CSV table of C-alpha atoms and ligand atoms in Angstrom, one decimal:
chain,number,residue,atom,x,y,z
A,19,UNK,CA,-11.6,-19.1,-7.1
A,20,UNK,CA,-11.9,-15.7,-8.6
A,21,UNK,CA,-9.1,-13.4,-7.6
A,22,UNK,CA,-8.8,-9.5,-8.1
A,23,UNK,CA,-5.4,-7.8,-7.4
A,24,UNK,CA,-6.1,-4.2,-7.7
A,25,UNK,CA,-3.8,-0.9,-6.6
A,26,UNK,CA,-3.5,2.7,-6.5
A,27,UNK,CA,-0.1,4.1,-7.6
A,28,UNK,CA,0.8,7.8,-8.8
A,29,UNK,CA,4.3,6.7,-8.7
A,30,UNK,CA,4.7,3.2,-9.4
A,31,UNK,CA,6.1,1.6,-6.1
A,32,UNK,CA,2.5,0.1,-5.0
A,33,UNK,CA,2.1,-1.1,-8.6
A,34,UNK,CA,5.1,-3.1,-8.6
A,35,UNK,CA,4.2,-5.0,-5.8
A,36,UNK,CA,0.8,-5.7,-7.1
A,37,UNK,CA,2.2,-7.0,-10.3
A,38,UNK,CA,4.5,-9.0,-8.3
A,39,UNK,CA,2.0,-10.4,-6.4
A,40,UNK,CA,0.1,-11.0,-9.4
A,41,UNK,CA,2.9,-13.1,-11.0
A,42,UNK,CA,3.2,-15.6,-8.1
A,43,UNK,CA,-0.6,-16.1,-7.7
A,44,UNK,CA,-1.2,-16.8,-11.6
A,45,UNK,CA,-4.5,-16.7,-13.2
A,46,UNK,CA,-6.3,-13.5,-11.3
A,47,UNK,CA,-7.0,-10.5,-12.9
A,48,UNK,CA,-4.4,-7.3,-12.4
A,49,UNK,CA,-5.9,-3.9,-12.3
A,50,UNK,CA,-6.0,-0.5,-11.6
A,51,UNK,CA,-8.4,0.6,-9.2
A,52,UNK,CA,-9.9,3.0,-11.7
A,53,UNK,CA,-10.7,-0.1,-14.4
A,54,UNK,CA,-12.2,-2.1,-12.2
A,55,UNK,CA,-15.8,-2.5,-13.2
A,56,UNK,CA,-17.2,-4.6,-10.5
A,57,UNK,CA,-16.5,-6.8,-7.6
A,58,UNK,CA,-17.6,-10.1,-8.6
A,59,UNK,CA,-14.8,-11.9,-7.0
A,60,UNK,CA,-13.9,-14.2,-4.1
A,61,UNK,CA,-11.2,-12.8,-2.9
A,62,UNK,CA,-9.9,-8.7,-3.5
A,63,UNK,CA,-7.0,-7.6,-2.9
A,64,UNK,CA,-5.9,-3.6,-2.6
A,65,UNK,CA,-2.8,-2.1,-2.6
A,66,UNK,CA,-2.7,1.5,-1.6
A,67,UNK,CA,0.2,4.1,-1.4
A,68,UNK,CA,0.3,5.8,2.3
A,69,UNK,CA,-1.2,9.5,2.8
A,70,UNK,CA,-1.9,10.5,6.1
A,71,UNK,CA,-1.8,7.1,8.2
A,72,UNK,CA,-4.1,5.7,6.3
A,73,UNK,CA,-5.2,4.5,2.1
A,74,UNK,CA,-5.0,7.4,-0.5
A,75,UNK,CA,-7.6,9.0,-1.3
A,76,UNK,CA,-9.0,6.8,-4.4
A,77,UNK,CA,-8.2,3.5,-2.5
A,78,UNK,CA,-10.1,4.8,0.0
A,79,UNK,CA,-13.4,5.2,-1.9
A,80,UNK,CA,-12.6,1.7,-3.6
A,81,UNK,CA,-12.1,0.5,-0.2
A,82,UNK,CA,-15.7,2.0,0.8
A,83,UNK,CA,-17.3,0.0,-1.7
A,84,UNK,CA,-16.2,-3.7,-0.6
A,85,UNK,CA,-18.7,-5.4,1.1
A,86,UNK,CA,-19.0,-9.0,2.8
A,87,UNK,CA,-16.0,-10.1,0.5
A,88,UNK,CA,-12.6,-12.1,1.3
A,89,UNK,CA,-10.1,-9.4,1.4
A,90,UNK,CA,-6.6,-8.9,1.8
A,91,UNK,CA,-4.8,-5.5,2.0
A,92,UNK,CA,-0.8,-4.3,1.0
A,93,UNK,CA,0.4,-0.5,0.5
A,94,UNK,CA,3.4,1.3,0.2
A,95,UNK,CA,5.2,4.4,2.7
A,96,UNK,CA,7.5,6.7,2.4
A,97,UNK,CA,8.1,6.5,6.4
A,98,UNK,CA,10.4,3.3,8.0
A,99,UNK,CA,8.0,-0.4,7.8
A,100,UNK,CA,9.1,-1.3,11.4
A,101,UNK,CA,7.3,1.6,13.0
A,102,UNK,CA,4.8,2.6,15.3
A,103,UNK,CA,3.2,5.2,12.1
A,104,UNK,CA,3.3,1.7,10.1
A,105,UNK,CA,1.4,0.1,12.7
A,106,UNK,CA,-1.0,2.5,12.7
A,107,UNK,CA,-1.8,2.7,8.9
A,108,UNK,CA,-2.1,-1.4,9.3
A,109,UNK,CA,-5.2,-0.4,12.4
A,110,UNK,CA,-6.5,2.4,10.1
A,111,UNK,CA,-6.8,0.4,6.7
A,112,UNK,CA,-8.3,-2.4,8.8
A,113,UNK,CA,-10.7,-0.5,9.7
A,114,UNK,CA,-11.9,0.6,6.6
A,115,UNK,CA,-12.3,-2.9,5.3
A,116,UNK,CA,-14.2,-4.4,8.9
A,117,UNK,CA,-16.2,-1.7,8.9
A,118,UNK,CA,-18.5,-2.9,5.7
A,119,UNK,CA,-18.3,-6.8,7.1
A,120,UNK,CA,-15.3,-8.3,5.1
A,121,UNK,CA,-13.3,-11.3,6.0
A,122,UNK,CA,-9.5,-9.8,6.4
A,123,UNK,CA,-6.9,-12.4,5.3
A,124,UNK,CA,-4.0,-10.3,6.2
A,125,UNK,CA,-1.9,-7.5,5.3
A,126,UNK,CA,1.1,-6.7,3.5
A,127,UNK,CA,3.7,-3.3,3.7
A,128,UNK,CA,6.7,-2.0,2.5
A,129,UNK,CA,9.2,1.2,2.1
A,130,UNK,CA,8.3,3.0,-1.1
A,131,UNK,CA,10.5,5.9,-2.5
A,132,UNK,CA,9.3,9.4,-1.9
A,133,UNK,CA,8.7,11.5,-5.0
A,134,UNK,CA,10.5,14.3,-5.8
A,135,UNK,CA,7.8,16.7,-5.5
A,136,UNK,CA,7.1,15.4,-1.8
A,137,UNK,CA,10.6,15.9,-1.0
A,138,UNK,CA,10.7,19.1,-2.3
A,139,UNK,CA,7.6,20.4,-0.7
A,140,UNK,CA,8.8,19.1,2.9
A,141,UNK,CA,12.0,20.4,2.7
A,142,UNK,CA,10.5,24.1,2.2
A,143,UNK,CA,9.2,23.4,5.8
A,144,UNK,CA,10.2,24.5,8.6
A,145,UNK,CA,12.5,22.2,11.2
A,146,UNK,CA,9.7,21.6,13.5
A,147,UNK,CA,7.6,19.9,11.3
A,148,UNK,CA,5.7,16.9,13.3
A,149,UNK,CA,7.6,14.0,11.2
A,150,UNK,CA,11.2,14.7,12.6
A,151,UNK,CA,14.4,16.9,11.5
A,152,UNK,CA,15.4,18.0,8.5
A,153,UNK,CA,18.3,15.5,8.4
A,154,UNK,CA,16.2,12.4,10.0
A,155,UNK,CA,13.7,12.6,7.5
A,156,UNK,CA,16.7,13.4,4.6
A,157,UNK,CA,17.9,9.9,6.0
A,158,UNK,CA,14.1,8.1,6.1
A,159,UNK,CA,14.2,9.6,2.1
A,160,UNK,CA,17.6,8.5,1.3
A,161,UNK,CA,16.5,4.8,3.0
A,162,UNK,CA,13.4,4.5,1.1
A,163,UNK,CA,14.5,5.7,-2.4
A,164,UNK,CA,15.8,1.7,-2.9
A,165,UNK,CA,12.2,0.5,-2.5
A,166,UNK,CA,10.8,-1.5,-3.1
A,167,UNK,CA,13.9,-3.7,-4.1
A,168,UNK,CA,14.1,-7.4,-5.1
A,169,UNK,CA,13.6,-8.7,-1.3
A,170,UNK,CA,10.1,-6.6,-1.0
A,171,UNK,CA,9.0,-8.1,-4.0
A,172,UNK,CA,9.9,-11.6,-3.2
A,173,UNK,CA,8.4,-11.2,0.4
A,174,UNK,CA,5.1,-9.6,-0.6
A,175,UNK,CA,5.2,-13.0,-3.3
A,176,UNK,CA,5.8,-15.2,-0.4
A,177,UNK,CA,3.1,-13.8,1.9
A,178,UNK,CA,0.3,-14.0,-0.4
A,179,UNK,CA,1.0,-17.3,-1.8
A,180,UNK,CA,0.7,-18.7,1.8
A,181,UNK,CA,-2.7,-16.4,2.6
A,182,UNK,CA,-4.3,-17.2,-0.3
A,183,UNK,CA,-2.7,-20.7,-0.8
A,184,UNK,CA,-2.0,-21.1,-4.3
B,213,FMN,C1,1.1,13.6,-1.9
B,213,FMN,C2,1.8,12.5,-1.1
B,213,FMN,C3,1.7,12.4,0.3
B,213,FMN,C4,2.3,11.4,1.0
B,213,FMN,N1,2.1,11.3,2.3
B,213,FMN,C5,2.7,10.3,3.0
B,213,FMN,C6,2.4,10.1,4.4
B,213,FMN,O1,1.6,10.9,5.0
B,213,FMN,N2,3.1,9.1,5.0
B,213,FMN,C7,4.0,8.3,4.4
B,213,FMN,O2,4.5,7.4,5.0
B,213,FMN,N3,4.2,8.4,3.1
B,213,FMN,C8,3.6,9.4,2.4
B,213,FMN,N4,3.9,9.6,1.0
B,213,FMN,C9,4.9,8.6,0.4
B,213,FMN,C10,4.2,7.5,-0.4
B,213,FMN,O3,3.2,6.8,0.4
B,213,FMN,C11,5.2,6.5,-0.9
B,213,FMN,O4,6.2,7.1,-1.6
B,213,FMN,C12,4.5,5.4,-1.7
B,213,FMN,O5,5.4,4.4,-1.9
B,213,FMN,C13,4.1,6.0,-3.1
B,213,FMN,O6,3.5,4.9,-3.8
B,213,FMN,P1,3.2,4.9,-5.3
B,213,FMN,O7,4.6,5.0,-6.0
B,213,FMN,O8,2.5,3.7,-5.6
B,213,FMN,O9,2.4,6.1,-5.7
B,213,FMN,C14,3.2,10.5,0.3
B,213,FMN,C15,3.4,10.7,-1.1
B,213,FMN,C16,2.7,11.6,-1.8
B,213,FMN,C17,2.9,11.7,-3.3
């Protein structure tokens, strides 16, 4: 069984749960999404960092491209896991992938730490921005800057290994 584990990352957090879900499935190939030359496998699976409720932009276009394949699905967020906006990147991504006839296996996600830059750029707005207070989302920051830790990494292992059943 051919296996592709492939991610988008501009900081790093979605990568190190692909690789980590790379180690405990063995013997699939590990790639960017920008070197992957073509889809000749049985089963793909994307990781994604969060933008807008839904994949980033160059998952997106990757995502646009699977068709009729197994496929499985894990990304990163800077906003809280257990939530209702984490529920609704899980609907949106979905999507993406059923729209083009794949066979979903299941779905992965965990906190990822905010950049700097992103931080910076939402704290020059105002206090009635749409994704909470000043100091909630100072405390949503300061929550996700750990991730993902040792326990992501070992739960994203331990998911996969039982979808894919290696
Ligand atoms: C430009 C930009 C926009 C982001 N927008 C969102 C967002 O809308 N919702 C969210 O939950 N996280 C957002 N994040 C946070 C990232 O999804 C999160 O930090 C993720 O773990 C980054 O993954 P990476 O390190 O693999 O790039 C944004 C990050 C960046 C850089």
């Amino acid at each position: 069984m051919k296996i592709l584990i492939t991610y988008s990352s501009v900081t790093g957090n979605t990568k190190k749960v692909a690789k980590a879900i790379a180690e405990e499935l063995k013997d699939c190939d590990f790639l960017d999404i920008k070197d992957v030359k073509n889809l000749d496998y049985d089963i793909i699976i994307v990781g994604t960092w969060i933008r807008r409720t839904t994949a980033d932009p160059k998952a997106m276009e990757f995502i646009d491209k699977i068709k009729g394949k197994k496929v499985a699905f894990f990304f990163t967020l800077g906003a809280y896991p257990n939530s209702e906006y984490a529920d609704r990147c899980i609907k949106n991504i979905t999507e993406l992938f059923l729209k083009n006839n794949n066979s979903l296996l299941g779905n992965f996600h965990c906190h990822g730490a905010v950049s700097p830059s992103v931080i910076e750029r939402a704290m020059k707005r105002s206090q009635d921005d749409p994704h909470g207070s000043i100091e909630k989302r100072m405390e949503r920051w300061k929550h996700a800057s750990t991730h993902p830790d040792e326990n992501d990494l070992s739960n994203a292992k331990r998911y996969f290994k039982e979808i894919i059943g290696r």
